[in-house]
CSV table of C-alpha atoms in Angstrom, one decimal:
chain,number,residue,atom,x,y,z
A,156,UNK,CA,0.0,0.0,0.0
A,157,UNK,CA,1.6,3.2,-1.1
A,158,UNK,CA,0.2,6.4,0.1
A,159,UNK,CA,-1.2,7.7,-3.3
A,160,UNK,CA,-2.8,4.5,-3.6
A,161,UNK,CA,-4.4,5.1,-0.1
A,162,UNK,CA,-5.6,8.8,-0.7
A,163,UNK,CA,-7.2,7.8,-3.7
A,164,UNK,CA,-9.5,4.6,-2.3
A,165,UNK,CA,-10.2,7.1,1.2
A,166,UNK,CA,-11.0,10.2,-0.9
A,167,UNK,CA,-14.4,9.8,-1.3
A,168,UNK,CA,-14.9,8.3,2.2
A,169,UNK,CA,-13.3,11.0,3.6
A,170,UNK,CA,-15.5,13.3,1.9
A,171,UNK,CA,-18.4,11.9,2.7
A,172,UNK,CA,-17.1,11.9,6.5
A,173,UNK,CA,-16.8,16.1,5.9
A,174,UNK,CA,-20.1,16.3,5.1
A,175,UNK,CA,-21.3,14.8,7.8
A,176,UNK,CA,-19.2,16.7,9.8
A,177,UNK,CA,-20.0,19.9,8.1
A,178,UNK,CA,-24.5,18.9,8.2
A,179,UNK,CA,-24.1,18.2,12.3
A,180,UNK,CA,-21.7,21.0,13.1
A,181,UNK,CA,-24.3,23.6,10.8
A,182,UNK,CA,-27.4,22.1,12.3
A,183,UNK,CA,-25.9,22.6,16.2
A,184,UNK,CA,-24.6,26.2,15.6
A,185,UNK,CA,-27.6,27.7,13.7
A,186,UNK,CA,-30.0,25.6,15.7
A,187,UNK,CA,-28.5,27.1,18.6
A,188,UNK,CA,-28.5,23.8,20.3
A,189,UNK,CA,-27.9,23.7,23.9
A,190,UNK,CA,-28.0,21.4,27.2
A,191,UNK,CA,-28.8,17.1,26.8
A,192,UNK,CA,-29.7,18.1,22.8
A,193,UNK,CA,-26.3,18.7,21.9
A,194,UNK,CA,-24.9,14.9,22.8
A,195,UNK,CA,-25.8,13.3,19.7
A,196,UNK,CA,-24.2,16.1,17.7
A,197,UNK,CA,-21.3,16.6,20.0
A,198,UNK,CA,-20.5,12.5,19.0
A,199,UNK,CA,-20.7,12.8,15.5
A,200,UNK,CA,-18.0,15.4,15.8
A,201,UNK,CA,-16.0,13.6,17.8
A,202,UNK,CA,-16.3,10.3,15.8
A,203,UNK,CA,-16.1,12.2,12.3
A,204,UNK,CA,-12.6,14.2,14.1
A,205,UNK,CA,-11.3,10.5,14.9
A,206,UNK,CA,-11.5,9.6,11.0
A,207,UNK,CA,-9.9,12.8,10.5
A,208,UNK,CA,-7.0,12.0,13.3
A,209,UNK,CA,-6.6,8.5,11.5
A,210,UNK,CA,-6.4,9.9,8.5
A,211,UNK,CA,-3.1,11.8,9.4
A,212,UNK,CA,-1.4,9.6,11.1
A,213,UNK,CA,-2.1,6.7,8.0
A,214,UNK,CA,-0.7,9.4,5.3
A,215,UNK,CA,2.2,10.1,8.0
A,216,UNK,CA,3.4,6.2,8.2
A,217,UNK,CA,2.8,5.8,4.4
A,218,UNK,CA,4.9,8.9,3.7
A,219,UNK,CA,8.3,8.3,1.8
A,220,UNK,CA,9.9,10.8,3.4
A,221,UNK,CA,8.1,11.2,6.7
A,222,UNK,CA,9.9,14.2,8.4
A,223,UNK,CA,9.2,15.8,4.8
A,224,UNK,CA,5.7,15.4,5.0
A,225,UNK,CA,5.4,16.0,8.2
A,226,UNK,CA,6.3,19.4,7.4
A,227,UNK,CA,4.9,19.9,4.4
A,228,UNK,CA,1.3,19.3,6.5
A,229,UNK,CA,1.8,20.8,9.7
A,230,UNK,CA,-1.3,22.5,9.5
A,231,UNK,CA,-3.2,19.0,9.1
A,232,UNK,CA,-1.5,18.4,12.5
A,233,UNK,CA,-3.2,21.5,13.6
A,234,UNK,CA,-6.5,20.7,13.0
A,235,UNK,CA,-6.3,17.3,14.4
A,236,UNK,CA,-4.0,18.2,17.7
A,237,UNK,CA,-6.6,21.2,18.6
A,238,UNK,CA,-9.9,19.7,18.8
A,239,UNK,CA,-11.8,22.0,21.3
A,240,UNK,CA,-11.2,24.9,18.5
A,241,UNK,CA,-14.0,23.4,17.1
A,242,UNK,CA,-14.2,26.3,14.3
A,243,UNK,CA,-11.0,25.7,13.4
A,244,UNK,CA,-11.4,22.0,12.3
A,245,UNK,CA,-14.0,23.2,9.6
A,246,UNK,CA,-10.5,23.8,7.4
A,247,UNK,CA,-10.2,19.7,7.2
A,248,UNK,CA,-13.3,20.7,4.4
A,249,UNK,CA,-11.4,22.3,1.8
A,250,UNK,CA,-10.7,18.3,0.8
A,251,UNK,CA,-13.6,18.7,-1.0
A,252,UNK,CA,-12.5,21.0,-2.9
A,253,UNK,CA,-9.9,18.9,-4.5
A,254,UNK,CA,-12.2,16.5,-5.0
A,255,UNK,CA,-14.5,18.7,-6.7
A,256,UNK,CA,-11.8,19.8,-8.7
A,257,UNK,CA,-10.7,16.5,-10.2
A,258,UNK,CA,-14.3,15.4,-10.9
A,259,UNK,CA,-14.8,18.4,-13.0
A,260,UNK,CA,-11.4,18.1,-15.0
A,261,UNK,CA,-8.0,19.5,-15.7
A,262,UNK,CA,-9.3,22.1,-18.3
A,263,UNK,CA,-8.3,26.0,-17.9
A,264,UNK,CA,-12.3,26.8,-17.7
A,265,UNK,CA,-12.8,23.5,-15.5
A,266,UNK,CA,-10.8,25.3,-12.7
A,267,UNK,CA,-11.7,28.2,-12.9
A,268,UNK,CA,-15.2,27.4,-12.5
A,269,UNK,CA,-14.7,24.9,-9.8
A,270,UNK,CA,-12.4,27.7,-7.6
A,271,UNK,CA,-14.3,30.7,-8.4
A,272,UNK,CA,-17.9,29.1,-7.5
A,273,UNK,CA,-16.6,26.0,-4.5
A,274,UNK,CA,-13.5,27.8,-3.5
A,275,UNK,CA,-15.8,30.8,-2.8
A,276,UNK,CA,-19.3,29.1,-1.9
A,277,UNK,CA,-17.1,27.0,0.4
A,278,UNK,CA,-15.3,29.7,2.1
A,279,UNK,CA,-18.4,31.7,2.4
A,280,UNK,CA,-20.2,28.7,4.4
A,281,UNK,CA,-17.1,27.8,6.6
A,282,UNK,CA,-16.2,31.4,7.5
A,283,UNK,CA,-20.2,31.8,8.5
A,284,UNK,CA,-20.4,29.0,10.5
A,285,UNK,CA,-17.2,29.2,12.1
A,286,UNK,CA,-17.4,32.8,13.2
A,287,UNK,CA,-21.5,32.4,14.2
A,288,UNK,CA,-20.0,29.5,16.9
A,289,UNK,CA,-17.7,32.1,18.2
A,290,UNK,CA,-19.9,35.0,18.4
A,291,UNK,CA,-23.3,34.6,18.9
A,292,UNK,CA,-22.7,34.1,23.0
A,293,UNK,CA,-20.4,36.8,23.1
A,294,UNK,CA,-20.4,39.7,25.0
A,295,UNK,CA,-20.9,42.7,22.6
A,296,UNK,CA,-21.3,40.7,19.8
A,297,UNK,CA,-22.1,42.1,16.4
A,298,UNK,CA,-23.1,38.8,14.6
A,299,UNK,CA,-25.6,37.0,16.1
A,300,UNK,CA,-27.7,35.1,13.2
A,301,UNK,CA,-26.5,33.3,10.5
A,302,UNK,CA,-27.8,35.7,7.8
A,303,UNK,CA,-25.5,38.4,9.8
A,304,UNK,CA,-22.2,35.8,9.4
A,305,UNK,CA,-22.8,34.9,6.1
A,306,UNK,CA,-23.4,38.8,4.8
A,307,UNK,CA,-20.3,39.1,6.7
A,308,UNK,CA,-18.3,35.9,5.3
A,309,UNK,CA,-19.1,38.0,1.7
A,310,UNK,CA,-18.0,41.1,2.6
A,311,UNK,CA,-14.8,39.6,4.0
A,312,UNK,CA,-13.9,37.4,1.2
A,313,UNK,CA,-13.9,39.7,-1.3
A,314,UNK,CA,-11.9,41.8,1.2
A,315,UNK,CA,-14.5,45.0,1.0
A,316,UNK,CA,-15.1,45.2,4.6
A,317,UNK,CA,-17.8,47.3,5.5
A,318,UNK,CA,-17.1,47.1,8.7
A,319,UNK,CA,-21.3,46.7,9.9
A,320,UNK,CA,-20.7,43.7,11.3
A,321,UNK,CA,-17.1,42.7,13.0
A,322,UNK,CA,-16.0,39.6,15.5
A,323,UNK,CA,-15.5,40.6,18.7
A,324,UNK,CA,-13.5,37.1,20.1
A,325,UNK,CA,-9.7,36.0,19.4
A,326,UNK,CA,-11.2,33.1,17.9
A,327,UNK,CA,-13.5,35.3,15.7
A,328,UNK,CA,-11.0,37.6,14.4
A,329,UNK,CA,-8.6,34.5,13.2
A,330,UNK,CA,-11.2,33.1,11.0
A,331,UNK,CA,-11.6,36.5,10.1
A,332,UNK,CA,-8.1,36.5,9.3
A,333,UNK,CA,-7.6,33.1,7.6
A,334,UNK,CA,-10.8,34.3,5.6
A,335,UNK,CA,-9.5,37.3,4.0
A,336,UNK,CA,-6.2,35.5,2.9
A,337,UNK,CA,-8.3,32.8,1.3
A,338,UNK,CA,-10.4,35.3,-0.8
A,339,UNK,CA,-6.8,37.1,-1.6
A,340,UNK,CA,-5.7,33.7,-2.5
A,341,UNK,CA,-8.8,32.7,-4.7
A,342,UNK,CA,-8.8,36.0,-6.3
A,343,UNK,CA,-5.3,35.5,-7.1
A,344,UNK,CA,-5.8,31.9,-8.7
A,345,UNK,CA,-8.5,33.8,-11.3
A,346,UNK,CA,-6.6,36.4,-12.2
A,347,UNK,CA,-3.8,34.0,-12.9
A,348,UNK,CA,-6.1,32.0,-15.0
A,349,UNK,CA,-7.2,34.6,-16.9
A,350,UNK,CA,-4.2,35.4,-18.0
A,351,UNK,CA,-2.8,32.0,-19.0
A,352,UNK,CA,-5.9,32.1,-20.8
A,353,UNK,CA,-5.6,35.1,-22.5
A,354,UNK,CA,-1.2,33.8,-23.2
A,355,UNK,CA,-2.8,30.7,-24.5
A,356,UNK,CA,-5.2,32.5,-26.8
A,357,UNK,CA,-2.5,34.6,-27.9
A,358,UNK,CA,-0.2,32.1,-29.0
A,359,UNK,CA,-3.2,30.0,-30.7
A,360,UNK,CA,-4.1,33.4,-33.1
A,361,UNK,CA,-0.2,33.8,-33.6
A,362,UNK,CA,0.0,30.0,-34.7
A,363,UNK,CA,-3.2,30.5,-36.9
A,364,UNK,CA,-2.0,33.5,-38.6
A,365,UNK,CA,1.5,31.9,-38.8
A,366,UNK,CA,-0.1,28.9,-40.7
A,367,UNK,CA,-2.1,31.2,-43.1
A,368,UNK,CA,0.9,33.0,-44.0
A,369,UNK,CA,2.7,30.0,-45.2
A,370,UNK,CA,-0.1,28.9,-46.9
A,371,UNK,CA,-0.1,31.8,-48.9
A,372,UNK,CA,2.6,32.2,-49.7
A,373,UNK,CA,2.9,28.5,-50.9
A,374,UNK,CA,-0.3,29.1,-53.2
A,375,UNK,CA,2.1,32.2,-54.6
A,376,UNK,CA,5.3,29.9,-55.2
A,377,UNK,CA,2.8,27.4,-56.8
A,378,UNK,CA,2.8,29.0,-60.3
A,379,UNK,CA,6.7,29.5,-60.4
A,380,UNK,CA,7.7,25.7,-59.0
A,381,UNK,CA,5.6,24.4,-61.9
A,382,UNK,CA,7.3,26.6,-64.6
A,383,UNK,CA,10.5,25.5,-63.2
A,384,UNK,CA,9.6,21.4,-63.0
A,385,UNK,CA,8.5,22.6,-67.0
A,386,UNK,CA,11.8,23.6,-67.8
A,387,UNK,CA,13.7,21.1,-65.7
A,388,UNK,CA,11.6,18.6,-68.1
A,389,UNK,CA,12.4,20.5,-71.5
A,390,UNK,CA,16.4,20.7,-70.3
A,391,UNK,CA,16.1,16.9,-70.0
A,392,UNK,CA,15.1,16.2,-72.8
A,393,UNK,CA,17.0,18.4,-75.3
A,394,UNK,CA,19.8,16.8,-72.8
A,395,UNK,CA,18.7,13.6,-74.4
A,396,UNK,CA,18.1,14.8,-78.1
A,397,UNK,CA,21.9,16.4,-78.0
A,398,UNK,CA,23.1,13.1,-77.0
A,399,UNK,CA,21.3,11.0,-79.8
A,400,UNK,CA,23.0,13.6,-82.1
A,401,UNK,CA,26.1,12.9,-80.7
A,402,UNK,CA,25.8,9.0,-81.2
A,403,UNK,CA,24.7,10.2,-85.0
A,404,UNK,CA,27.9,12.1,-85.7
A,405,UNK,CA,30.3,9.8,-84.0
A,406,UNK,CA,28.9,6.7,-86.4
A,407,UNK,CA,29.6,8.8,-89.3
């Protein structure tokens, strides 16, 4: 078992496992559920942060180059060493993402449409839901329903800011955070696919234009090759009359 072979048969599972993480922890925070009510949620949590926490350390004894890896994902070890930030173990969702991205394919347009809609829509609902958890108790709090964190999830992704609605809590203001560098991040994957789309359009007029020209101007060196295979026929063959001649005078 290597470790891509692993990844790709716990991909879907995995994903699956995020959405059910993703349906409980929505339904508890907007639900506002409280008391006894929250147990059953509170275990699918837990048991959905257990896949999550064997997940890591499978890809981490499968690694090549362990310390490598290790490195490479510290923030995988984040998520799955601080459990009782539970807004902070929404980023294990941004597997579906990838997902998402293979299913729709490797084209230019592919991924742009899948960043720009499930980068964003994705973002937008994590970054909600995360900072709704962390604020609606608070003291002072600004957002307090989930039409209030999710106006102020848009604003913040596409880092206008209107500043209506702000997080009060540590927790609050580092989703805040890690949600304005995302939409930095996605803008700056569109813009760079843009213009590779715009260099690749570029290049394909060039070629086209390219290709006409020579075809021109082969039509225009059509005329002159045939008058030259024409006389490249006639010198041959007065070649060969001269020669008969020749054979004539010498038997005389």
């Amino acid at each position: 078992m290597t470790q891509a072979r692993y990844r790709d048969l716990v991909e879907w599972p995995l994903m699956a496992t995020a959405l059910i993480f993703l349906t409980a922890y929505a339904w508890q925070v907007i639900g506002r559920v409280n008391g006894a009510a929250t147990l059953p949620f509170e275990v699918i949590l837990w048991i959905t942060w257990g896949i999550f926490a064997l997940d890591y350390v499978v890809n981490l004894w499968l690694a090549e180059d362990r310390v490598r890896w290790f490195l490479w994902n510290l923030h995988e070890l984040l998520i799955v060493v601080l459990p009782f930030f539970r807004p902070l173990r929404l980023l294990r969702l941004v597997t579906l993402l990838s997902v998402l991205q293979r299913t729709v394919g490797e084209t230019l347009r592919g991924r742009v449409a899948t960043y720009v809609a499930g980068a964003a829509a994705m973002l937008i609902l994590v970054g909600a839901l995360a900072v709704l958890d962390v604020e609606q108790n608070a003291p002072d709090a600004k957002i307090l329903t989930f039409g209030d964190a999710a106006w102020w999830a848009v604003t913040t992704i596409t880092t206008v800011g209107y500043g209506d609605l702000y997080p009060v809590t540590p927790i609050g203001r580092i989703v805040a955070a890690a949600l304005m560098m995302s939409g930095i991040a996605v803008l700056g994957i569109v813009t760079a696919s843009i213009a590779s789309w715009l260099v690749q359009r570029i290049e394909e007029n060039a070629e086209d234009v390219a290709a006409a020209a020579g075809e021109r101007a082969a039509a225009a060196e059509e005329p002159v090759r045939a008058e030259v295979a024409d006389l490249v026929t006639e010198i041959a063959a007065l070649r060969l009359e001269i020669a008969e001649l020749r054979k004539i005078s010498e038997s005389r």
